[in-house]
PDB file of C-alpha atoms in Angstrom:
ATOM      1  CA  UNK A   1      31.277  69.226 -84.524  1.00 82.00           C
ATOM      2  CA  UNK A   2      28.914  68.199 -87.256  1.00 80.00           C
ATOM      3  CA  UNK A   3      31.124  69.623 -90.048  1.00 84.00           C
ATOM      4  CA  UNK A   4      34.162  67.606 -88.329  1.00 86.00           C
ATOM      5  CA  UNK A   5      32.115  64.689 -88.252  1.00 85.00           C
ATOM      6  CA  UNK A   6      31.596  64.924 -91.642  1.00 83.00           C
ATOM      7  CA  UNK A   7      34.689  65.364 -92.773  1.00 86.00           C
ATOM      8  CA  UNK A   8      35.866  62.223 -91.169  1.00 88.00           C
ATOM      9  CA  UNK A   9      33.414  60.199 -92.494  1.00 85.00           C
ATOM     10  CA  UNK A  10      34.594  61.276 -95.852  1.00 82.00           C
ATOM     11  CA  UNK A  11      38.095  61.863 -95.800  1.00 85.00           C
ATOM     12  CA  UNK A  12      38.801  59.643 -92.827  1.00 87.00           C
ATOM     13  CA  UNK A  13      40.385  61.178 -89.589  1.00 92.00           C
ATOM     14  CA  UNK A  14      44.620  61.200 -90.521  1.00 91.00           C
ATOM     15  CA  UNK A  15      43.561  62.748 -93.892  1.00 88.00           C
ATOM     16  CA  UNK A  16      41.240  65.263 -91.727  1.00 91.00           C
ATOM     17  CA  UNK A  17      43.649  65.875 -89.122  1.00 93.00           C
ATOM     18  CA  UNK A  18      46.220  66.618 -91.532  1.00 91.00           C
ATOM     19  CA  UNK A  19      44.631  69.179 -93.780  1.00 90.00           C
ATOM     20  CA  UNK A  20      43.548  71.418 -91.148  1.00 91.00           C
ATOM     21  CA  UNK A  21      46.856  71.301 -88.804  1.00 93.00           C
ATOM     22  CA  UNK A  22      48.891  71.395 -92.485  1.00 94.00           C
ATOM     23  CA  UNK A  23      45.695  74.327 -93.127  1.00 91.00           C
ATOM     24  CA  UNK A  24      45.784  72.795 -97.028  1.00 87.00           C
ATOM     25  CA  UNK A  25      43.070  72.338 -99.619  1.00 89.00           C
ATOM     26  CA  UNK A  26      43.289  68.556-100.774  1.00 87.00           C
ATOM     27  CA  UNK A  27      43.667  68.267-104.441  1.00 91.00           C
ATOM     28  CA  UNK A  28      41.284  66.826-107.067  1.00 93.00           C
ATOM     29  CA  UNK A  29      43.852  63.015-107.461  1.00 92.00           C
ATOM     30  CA  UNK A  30      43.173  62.965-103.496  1.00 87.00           C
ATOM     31  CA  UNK A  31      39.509  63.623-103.080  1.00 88.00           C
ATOM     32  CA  UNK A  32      39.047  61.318-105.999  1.00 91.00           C
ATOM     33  CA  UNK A  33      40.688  58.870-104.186  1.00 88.00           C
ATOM     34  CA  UNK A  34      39.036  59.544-100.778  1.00 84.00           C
ATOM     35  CA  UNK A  35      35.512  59.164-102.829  1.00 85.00           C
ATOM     36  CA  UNK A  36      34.612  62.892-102.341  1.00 84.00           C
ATOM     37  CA  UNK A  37      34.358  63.412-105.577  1.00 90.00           C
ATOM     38  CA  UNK A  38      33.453  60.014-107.972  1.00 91.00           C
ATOM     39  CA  UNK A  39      35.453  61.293-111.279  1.00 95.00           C
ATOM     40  CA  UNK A  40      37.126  64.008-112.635  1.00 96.00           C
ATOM     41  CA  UNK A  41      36.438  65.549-115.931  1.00 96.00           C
ATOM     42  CA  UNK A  42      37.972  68.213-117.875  1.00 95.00           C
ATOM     43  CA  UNK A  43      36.486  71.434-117.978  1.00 95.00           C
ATOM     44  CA  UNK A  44      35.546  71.252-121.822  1.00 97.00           C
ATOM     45  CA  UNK A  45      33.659  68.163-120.943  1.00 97.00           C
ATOM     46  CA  UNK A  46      31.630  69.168-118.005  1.00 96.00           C
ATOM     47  CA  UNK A  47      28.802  69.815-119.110  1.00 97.00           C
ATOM     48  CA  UNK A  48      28.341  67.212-121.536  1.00 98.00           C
ATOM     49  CA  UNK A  49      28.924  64.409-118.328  1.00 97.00           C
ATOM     50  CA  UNK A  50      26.228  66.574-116.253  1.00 97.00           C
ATOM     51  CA  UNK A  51      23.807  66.482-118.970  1.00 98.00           C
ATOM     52  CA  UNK A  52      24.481  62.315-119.553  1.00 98.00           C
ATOM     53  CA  UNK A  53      24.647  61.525-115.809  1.00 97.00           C
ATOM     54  CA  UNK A  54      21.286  63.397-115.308  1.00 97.00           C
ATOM     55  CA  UNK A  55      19.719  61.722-118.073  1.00 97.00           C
ATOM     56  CA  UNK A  56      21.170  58.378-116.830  1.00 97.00           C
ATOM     57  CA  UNK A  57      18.990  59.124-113.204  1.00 96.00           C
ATOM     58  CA  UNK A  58      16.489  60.553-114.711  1.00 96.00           C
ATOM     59  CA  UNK A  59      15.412  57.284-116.520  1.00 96.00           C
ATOM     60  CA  UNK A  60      15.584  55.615-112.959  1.00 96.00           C
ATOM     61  CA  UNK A  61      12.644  54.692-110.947  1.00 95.00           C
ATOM     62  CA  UNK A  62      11.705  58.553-108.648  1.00 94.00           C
ATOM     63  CA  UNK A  63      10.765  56.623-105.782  1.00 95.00           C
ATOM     64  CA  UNK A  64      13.819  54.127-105.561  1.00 94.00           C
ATOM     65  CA  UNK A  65      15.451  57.659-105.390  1.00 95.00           C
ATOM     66  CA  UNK A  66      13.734  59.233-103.417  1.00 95.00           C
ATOM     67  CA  UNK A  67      13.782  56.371-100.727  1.00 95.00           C
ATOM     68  CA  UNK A  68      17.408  56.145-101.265  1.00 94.00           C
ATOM     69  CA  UNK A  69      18.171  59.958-100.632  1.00 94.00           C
ATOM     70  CA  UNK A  70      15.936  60.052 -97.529  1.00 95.00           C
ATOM     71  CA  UNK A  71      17.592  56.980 -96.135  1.00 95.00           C
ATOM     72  CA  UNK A  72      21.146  57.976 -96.085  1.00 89.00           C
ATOM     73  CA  UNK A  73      20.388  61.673 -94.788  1.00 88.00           C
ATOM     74  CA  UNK A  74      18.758  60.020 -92.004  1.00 91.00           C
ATOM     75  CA  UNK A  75      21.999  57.472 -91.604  1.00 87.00           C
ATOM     76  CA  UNK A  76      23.926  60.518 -91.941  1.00 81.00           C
ATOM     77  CA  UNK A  77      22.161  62.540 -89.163  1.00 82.00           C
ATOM     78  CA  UNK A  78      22.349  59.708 -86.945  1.00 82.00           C
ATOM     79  CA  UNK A  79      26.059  59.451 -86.909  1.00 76.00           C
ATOM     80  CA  UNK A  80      26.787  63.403 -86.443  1.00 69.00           C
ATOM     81  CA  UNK A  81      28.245  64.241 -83.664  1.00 69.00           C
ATOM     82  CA  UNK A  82      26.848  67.003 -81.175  1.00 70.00           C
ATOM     83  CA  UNK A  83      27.837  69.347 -79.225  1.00 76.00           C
ATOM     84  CA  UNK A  84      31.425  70.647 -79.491  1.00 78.00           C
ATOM     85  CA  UNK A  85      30.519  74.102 -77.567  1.00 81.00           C
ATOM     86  CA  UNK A  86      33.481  73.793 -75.318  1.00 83.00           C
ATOM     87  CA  UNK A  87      35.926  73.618 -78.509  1.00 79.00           C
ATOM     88  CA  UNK A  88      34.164  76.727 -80.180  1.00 79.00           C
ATOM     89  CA  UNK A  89      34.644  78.572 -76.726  1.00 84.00           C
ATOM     90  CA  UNK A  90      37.971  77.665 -76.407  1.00 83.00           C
ATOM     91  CA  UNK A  91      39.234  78.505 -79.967  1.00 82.00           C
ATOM     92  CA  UNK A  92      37.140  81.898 -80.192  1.00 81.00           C
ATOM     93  CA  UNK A  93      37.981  83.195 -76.830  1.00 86.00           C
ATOM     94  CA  UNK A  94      41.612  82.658 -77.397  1.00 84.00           C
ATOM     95  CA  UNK A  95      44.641  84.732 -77.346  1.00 85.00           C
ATOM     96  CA  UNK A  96      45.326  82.731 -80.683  1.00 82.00           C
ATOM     97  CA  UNK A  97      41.986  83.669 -82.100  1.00 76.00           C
ATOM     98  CA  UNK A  98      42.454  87.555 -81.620  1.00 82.00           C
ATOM     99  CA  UNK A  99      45.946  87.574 -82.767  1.00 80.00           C
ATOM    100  CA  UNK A 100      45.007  86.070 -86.217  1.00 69.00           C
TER     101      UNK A 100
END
């Protein structure tokens, strides 16, 4: 349940619903556009962006950061959804399950 949750929270729950019924990885254009990923690079340039983003937080103030990590893991743990054990029983105790 917690990895659905997340999932909808970042892809939203048609996108979610459809990649896993449709059983499809999403492709960079669309988690770029979802905001799962913030830019895409080419693969020449990769490290080069790394090494200039890290620099750019880096110069930053650490406890602004820090605060700021902290308080949206905790937002983010608050919003997770638990339980679920009924849906993981039914799916691994299936017929379905064992024939895959």
């Amino acid at each position: 349940m917690e990895n659905y949750s997340r999932c909808v929270d970042l892809f939203g729950p048609s996108r979610v619903k459809e990649m896993i019924m449709r059983a499809r990885l999403i492709t960079a254009e669309e988690a770029h556009a979802a905001g799962f990923v913030h830019e895409i690079v080419p693969a020449n340039e990769i490290g080069a962006r790394v090494t200039a983003i890290a620099e750019e937080i880096a110069a930053h103030a650490p406890i602004t950061l820090r605060v700021t990590k902290e308080a949206v893991r905790r937002i983010q743990e608050r919003r997770r959804l638990e339980g679920g054990d009924d849906l993981i029983s039914l799916t691994y105790t299936s017929a379905d399950f064992r024939e895959a």
